[in-house]
PDB file of N, CA and C in Angstrom:
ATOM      1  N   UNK A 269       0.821  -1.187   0.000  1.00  0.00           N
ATOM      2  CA  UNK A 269       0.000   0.000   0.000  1.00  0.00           C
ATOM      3  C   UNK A 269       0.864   1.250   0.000  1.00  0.00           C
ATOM      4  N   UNK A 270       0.309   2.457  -0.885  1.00  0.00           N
ATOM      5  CA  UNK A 270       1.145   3.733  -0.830  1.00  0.00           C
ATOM      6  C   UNK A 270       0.134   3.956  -0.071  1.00  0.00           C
ATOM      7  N   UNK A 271       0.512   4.638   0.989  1.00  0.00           N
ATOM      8  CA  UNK A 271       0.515   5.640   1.600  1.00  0.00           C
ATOM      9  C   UNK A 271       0.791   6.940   1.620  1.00  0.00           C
ATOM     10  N   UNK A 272       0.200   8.115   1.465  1.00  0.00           N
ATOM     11  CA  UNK A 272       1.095   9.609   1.493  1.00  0.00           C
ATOM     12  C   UNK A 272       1.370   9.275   2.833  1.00  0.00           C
ATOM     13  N   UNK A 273       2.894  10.371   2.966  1.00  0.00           N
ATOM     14  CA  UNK A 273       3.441  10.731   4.334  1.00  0.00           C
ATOM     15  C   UNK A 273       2.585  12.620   4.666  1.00  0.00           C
ATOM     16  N   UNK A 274       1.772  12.579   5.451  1.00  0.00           N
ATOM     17  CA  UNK A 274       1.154  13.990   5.272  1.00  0.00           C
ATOM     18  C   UNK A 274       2.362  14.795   6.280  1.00  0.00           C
ATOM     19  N   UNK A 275       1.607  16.013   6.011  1.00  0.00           N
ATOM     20  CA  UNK A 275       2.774  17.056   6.686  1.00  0.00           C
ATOM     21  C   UNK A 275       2.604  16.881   8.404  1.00  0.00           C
ATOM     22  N   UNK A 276       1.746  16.312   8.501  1.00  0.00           N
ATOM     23  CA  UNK A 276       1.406  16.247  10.323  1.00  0.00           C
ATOM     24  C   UNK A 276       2.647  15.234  10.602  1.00  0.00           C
ATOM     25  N   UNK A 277       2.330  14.252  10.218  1.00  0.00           N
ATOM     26  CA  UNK A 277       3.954  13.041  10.424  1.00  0.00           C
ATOM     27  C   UNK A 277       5.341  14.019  10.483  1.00  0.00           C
ATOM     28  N   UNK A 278       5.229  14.423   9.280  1.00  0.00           N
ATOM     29  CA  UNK A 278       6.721  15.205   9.070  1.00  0.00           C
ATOM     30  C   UNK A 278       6.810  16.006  10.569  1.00  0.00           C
ATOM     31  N   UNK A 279       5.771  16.884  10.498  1.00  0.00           N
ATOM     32  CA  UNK A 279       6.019  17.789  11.390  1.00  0.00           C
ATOM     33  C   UNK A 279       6.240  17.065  12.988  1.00  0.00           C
ATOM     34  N   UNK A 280       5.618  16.161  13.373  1.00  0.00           N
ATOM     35  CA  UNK A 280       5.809  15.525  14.514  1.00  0.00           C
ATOM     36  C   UNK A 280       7.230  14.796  14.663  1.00  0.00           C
ATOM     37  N   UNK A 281       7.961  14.118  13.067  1.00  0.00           N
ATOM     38  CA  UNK A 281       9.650  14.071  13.103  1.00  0.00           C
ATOM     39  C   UNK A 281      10.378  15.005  13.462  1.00  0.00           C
ATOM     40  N   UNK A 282       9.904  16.303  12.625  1.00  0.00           N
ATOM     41  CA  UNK A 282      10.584  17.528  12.711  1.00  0.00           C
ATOM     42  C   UNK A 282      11.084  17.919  14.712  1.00  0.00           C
ATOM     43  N   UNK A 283       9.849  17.665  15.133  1.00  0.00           N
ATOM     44  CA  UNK A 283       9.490  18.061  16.867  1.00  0.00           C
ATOM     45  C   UNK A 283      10.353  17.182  17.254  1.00  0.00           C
ATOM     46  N   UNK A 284      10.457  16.022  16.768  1.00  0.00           N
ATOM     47  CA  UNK A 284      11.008  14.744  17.998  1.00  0.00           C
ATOM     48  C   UNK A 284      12.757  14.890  17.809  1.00  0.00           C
ATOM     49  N   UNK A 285      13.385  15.285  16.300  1.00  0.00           N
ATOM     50  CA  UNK A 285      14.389  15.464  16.402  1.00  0.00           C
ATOM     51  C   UNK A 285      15.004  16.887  16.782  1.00  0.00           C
ATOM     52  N   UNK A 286      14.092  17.775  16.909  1.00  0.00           N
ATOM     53  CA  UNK A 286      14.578  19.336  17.566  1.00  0.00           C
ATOM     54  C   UNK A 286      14.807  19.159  18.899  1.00  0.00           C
ATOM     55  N   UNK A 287      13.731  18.210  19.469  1.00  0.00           N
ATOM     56  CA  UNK A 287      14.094  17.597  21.223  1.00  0.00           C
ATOM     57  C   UNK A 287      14.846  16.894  21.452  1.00  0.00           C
ATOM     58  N   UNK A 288      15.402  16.176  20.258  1.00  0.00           N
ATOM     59  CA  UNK A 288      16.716  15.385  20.291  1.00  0.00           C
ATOM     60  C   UNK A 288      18.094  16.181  20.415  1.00  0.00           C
ATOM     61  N   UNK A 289      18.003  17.129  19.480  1.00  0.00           N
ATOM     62  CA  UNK A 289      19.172  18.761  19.514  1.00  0.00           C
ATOM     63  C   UNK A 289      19.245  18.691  20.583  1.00  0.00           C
ATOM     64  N   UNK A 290      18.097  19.264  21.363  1.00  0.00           N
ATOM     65  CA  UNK A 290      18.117  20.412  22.098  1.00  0.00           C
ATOM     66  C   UNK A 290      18.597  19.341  23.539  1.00  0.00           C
ATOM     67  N   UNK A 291      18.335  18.301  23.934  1.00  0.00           N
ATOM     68  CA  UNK A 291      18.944  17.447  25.119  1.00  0.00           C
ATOM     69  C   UNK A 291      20.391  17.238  24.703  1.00  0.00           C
ATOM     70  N   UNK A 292      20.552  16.505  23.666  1.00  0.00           N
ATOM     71  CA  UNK A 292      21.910  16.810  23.614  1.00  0.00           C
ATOM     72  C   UNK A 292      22.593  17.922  23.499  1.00  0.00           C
ATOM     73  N   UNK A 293      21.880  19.174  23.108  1.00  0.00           N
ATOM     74  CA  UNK A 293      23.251  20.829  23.516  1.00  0.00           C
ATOM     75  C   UNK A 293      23.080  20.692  25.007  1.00  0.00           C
ATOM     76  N   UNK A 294      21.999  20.556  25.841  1.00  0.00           N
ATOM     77  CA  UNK A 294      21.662  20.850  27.299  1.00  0.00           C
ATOM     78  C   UNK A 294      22.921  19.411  28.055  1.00  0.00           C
ATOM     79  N   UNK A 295      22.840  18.443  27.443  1.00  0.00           N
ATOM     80  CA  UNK A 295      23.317  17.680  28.502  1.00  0.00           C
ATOM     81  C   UNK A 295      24.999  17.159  27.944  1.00  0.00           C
ATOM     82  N   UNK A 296      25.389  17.274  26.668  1.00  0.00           N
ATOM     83  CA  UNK A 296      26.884  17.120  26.445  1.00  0.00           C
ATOM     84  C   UNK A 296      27.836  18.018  27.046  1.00  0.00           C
ATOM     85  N   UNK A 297      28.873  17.502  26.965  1.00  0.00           N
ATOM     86  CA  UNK A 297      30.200  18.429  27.871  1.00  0.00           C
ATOM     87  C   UNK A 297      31.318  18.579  26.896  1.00  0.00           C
ATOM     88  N   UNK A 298      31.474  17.713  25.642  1.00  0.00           N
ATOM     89  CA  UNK A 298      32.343  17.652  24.417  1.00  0.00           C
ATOM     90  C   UNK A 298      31.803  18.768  23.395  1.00  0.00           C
ATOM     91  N   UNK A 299      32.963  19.823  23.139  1.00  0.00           N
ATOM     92  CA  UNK A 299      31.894  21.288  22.329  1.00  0.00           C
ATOM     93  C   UNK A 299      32.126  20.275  20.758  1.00  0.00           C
ATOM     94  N   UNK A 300      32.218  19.284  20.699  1.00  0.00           N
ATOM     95  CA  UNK A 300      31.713  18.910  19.051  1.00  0.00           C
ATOM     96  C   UNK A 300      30.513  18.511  18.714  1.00  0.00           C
ATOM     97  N   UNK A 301      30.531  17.679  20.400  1.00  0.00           N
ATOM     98  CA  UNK A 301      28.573  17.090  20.056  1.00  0.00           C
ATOM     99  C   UNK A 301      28.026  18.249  20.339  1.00  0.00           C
ATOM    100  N   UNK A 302      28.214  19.096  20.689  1.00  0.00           N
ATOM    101  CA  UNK A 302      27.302  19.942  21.303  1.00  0.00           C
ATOM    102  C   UNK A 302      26.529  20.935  19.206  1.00  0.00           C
ATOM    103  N   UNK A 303      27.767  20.894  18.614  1.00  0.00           N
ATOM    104  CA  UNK A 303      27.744  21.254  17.541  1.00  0.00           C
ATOM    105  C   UNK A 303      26.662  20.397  16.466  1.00  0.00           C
ATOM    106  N   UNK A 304      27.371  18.984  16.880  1.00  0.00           N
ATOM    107  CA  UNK A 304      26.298  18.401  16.198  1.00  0.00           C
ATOM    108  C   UNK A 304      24.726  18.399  16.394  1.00  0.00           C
ATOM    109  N   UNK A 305      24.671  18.678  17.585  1.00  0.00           N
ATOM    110  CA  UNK A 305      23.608  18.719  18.562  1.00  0.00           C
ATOM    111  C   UNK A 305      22.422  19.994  17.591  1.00  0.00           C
ATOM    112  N   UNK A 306      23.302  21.191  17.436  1.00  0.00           N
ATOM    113  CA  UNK A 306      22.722  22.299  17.200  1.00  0.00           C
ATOM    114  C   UNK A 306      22.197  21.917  15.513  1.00  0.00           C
ATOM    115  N   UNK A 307      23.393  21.020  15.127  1.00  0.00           N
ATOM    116  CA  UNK A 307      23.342  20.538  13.090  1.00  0.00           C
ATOM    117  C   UNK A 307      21.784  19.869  13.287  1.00  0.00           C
ATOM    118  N   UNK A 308      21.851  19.309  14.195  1.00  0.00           N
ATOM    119  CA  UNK A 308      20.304  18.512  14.106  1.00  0.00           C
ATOM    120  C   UNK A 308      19.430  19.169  14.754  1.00  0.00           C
ATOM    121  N   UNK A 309      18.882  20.062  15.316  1.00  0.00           N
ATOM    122  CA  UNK A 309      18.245  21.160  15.468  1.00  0.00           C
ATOM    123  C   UNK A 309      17.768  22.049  14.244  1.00  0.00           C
ATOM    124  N   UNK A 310      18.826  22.238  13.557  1.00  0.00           N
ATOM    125  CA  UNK A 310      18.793  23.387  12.348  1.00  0.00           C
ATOM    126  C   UNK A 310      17.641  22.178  11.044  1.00  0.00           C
ATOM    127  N   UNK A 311      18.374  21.506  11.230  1.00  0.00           N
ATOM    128  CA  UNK A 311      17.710  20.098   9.908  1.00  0.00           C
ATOM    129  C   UNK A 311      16.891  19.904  10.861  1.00  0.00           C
ATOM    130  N   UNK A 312      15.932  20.124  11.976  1.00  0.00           N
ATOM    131  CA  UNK A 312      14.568  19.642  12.049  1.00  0.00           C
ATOM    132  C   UNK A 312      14.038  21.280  11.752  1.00  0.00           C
ATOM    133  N   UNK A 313      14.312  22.379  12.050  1.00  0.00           N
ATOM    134  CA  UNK A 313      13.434  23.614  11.638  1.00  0.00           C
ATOM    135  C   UNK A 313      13.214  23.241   9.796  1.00  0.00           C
ATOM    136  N   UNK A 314      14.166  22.953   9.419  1.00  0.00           N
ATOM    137  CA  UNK A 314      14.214  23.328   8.077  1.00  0.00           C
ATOM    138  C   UNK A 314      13.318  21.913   7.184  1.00  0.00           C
ATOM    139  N   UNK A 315      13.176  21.071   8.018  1.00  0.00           N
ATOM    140  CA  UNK A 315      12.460  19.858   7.650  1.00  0.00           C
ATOM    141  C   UNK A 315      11.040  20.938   8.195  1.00  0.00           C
ATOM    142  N   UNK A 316      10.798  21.032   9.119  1.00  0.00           N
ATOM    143  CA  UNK A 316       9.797  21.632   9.611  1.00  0.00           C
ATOM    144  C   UNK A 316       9.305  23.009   8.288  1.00  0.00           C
ATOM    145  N   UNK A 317       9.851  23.580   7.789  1.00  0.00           N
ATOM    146  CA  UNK A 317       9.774  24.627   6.672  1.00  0.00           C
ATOM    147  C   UNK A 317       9.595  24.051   5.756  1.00  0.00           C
ATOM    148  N   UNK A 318       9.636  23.165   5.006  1.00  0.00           N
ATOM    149  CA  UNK A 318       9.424  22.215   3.896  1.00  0.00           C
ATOM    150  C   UNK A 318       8.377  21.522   4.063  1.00  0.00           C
ATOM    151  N   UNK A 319       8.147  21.066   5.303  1.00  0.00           N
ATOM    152  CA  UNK A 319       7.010  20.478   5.206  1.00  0.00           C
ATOM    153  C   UNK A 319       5.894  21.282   5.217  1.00  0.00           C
ATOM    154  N   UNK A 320       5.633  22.523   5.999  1.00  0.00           N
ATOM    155  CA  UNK A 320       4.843  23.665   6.338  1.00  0.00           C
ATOM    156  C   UNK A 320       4.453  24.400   4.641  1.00  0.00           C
ATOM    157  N   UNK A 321       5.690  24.517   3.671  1.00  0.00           N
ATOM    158  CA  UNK A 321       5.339  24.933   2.438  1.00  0.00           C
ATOM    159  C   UNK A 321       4.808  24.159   1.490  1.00  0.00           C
ATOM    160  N   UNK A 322       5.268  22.622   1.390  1.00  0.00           N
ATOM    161  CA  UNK A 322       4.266  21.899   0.976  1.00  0.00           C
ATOM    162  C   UNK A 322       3.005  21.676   1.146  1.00  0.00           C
ATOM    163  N   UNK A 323       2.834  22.243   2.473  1.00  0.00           N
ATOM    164  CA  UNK A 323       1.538  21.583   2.874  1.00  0.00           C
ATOM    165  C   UNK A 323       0.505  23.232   1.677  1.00  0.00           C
ATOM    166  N   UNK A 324       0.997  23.503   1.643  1.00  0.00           N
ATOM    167  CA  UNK A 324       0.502  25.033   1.511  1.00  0.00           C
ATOM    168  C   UNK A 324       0.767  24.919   0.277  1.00  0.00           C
ATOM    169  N   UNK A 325       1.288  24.550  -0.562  1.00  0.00           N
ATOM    170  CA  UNK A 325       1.960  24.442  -2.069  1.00  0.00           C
ATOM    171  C   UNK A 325       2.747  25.760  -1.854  1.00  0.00           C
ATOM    172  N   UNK A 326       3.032  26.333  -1.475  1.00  0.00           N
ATOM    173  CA  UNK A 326       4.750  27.466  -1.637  1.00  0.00           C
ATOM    174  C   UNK A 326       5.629  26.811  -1.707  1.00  0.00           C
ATOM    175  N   UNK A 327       6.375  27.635  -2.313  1.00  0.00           N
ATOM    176  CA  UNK A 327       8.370  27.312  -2.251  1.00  0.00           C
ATOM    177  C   UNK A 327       8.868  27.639  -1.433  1.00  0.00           C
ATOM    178  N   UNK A 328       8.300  28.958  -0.295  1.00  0.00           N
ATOM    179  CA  UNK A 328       8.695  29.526   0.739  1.00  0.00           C
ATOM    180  C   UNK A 328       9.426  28.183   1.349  1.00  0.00           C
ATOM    181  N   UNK A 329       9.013  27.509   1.817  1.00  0.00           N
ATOM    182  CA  UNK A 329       9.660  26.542   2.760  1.00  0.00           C
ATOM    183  C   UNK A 329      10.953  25.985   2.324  1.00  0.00           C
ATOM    184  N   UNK A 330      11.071  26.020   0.919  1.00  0.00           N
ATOM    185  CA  UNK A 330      12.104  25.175   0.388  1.00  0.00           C
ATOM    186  C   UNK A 330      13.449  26.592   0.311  1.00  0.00           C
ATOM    187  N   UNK A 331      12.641  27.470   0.244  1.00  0.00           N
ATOM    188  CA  UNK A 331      13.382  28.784   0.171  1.00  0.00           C
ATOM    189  C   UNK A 331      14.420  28.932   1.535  1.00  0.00           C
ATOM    190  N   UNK A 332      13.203  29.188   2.796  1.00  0.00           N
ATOM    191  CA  UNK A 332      13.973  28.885   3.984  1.00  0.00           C
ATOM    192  C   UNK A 332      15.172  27.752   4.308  1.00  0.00           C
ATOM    193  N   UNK A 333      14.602  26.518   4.006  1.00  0.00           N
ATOM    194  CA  UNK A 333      15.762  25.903   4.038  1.00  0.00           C
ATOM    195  C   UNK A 333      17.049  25.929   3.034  1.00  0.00           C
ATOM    196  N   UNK A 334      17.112  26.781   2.602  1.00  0.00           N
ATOM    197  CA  UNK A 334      18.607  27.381   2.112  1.00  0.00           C
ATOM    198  C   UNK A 334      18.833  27.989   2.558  1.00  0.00           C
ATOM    199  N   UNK A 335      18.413  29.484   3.074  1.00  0.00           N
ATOM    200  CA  UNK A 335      18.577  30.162   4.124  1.00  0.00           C
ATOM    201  C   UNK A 335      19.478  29.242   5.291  1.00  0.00           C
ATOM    202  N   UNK A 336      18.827  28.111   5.962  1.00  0.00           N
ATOM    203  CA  UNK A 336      19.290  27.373   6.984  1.00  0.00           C
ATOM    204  C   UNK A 336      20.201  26.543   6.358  1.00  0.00           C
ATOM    205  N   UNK A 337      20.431  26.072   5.053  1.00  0.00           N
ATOM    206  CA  UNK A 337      21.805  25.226   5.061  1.00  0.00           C
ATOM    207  C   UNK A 337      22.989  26.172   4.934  1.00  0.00           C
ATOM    208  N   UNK A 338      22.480  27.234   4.885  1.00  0.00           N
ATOM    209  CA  UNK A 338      23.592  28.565   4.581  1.00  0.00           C
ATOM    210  C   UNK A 338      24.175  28.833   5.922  1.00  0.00           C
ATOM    211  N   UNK A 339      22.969  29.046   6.970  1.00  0.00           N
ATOM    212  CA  UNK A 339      23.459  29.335   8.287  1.00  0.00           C
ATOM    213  C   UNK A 339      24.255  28.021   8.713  1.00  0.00           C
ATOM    214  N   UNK A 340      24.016  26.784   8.685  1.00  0.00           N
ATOM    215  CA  UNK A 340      24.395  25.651   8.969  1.00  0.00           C
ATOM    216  C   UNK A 340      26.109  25.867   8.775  1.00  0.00           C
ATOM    217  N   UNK A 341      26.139  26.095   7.579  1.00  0.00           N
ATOM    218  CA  UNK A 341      27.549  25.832   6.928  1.00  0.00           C
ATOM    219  C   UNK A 341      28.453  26.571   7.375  1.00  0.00           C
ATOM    220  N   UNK A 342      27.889  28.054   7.687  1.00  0.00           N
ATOM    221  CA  UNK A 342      29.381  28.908   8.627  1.00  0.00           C
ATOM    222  C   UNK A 342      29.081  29.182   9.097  1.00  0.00           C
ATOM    223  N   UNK A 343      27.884  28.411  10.621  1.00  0.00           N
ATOM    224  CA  UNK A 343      28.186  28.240  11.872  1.00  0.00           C
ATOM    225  C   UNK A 343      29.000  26.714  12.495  1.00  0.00           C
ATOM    226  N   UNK A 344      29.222  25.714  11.164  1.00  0.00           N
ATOM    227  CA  UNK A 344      30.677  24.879  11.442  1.00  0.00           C
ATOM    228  C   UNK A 344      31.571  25.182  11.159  1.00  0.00           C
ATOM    229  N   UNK A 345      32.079  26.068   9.926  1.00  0.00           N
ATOM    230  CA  UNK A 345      33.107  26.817  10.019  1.00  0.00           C
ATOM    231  C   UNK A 345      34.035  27.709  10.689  1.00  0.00           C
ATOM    232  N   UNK A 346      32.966  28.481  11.431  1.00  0.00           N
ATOM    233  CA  UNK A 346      33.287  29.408  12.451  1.00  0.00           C
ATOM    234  C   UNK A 346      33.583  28.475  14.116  1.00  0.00           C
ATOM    235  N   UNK A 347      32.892  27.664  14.099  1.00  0.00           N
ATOM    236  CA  UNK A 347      32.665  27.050  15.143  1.00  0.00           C
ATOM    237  C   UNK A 347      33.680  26.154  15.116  1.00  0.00           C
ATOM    238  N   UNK A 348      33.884  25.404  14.226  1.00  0.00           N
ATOM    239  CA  UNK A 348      35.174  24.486  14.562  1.00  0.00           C
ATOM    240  C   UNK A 348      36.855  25.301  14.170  1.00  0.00           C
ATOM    241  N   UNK A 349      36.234  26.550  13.468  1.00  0.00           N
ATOM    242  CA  UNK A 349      37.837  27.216  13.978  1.00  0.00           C
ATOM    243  C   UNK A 349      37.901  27.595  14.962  1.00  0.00           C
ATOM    244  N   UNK A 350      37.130  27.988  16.172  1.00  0.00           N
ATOM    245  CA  UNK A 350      36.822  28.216  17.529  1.00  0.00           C
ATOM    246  C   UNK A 350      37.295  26.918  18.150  1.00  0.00           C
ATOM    247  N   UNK A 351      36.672  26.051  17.846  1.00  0.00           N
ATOM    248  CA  UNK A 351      37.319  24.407  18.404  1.00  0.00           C
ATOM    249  C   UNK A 351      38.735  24.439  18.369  1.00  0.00           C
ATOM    250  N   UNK A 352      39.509  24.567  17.557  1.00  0.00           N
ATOM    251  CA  UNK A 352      40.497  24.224  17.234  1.00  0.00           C
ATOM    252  C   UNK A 352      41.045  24.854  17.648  1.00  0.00           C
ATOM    253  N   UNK A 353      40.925  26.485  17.942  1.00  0.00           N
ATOM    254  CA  UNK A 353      41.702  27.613  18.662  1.00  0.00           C
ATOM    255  C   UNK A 353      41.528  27.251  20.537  1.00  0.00           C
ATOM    256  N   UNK A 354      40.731  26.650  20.518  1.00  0.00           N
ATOM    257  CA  UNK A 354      40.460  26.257  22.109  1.00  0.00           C
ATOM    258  C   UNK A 354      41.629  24.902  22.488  1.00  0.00           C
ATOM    259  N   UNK A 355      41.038  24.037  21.624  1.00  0.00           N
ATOM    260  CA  UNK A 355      42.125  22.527  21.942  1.00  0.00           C
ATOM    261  C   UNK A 355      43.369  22.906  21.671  1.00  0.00           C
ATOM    262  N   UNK A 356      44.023  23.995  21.362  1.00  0.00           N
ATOM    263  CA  UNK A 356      45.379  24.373  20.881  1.00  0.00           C
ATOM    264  C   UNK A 356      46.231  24.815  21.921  1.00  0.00           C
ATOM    265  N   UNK A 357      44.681  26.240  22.788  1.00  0.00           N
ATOM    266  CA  UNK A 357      45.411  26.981  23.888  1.00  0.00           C
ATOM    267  C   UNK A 357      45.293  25.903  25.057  1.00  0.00           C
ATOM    268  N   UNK A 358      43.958  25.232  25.191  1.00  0.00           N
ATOM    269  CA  UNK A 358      43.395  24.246  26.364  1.00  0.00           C
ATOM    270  C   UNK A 358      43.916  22.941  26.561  1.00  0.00           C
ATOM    271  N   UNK A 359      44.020  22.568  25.439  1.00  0.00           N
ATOM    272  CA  UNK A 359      44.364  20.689  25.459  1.00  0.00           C
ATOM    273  C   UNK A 359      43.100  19.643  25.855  1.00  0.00           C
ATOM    274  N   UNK A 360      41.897  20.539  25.869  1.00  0.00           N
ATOM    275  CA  UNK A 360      40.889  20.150  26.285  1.00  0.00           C
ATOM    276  C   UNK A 360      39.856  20.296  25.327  1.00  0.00           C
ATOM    277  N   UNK A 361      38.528  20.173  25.728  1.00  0.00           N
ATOM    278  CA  UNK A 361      37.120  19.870  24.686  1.00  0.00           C
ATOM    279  C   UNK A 361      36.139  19.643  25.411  1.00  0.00           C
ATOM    280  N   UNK A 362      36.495  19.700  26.957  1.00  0.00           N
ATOM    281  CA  UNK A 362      35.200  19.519  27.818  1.00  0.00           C
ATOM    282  C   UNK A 362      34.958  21.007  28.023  1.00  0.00           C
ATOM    283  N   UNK A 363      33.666  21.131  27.947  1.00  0.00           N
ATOM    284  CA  UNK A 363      32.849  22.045  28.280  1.00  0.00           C
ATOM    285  C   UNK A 363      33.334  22.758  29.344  1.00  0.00           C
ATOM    286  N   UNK A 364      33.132  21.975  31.063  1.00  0.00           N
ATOM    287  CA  UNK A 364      33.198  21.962  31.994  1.00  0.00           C
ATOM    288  C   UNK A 364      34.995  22.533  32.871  1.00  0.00           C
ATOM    289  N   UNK A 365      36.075  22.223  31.599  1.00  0.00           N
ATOM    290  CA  UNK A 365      37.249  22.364  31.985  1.00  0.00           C
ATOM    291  C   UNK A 365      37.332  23.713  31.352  1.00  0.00           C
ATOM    292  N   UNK A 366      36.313  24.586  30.311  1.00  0.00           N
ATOM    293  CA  UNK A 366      36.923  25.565  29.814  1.00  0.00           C
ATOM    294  C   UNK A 366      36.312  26.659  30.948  1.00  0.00           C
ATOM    295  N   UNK A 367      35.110  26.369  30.672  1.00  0.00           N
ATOM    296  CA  UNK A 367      34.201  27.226  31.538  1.00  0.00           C
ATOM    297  C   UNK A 367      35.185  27.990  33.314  1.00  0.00           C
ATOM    298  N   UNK A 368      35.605  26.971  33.861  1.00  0.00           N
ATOM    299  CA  UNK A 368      36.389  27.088  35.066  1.00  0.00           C
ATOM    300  C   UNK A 368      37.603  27.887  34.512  1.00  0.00           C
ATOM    301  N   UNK A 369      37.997  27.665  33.718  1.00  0.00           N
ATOM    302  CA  UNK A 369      39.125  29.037  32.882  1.00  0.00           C
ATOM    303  C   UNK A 369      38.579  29.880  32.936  1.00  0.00           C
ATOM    304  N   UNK A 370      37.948  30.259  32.466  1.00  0.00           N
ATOM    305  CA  UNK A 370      36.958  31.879  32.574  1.00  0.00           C
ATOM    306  C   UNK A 370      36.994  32.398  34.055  1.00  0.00           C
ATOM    307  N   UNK A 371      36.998  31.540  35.408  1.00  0.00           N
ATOM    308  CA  UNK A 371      36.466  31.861  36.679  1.00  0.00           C
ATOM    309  C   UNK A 371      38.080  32.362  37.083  1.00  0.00           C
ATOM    310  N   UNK A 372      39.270  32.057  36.236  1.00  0.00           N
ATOM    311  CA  UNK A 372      40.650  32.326  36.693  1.00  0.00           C
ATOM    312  C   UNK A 372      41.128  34.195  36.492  1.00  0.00           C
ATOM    313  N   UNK A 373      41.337  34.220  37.580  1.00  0.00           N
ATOM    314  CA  UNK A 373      41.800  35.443  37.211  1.00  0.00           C
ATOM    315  C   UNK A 373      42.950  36.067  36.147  1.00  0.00           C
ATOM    316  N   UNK A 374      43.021  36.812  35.128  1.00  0.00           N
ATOM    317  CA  UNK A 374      43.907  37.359  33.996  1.00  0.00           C
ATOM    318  C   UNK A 374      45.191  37.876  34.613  1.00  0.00           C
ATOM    319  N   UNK A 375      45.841  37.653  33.944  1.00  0.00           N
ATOM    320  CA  UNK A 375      47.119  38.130  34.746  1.00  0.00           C
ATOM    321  C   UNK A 375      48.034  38.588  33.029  1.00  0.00           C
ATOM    322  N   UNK A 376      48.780  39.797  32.898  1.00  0.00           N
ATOM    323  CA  UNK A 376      49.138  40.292  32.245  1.00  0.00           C
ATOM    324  C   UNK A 376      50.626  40.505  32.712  1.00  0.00           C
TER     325      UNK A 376
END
């Protein structure tokens, strides 16, 4: 049997993997998952926009999600040259070990 997939399904994927993001940015301590965390966040709005314009027959939705693979793309760029400038000065990647750097006093 075909079945259509209607936009209510989509949209209820869209929800279940944005709550998937969003526990993993809230509960990782490694800033890469935390990245990935946010990559799958962005791909459920933008699943969520596609499905919302289909449902509607617009392109708008398909529009937005370029918009969002745009943002996607150099906020890993930016973000993992940030990574890399951190594990260089830190030797670290936990969350938890950078954060306590910040609480150190500067000394010049």
């Amino acid at each position: 049997m075909n079945m259509p997939i209607t936009a209510q399904a989509i949209l209820i994927v869209a929800a279940i993997l944005f709550i998937l993001g969003l526990v993993g940015v809230l509960t990782r301590k490694n800033i890469i998952f935390i990245l990935v965390s946010l990559e799958i966040m962005l791909n459920a709005a933008g699943m969520a926009f596609i499905a919302a314009g289909a449902k509607w027959g617009q392109p708008d939705g398909q529009i937005m999600f370029l918009f969002i693979l745009a943002m996607a793309a150099s906020e890993v760029s930016v973000g993992l040259a940030l990574i890399m400038q951190a594990y260089h000065q830190h030797k670290t990647l936990d969350v938890d070990q950078l954060t306590a750097l910040r609480d150190e006093p500067v000394t010049i």
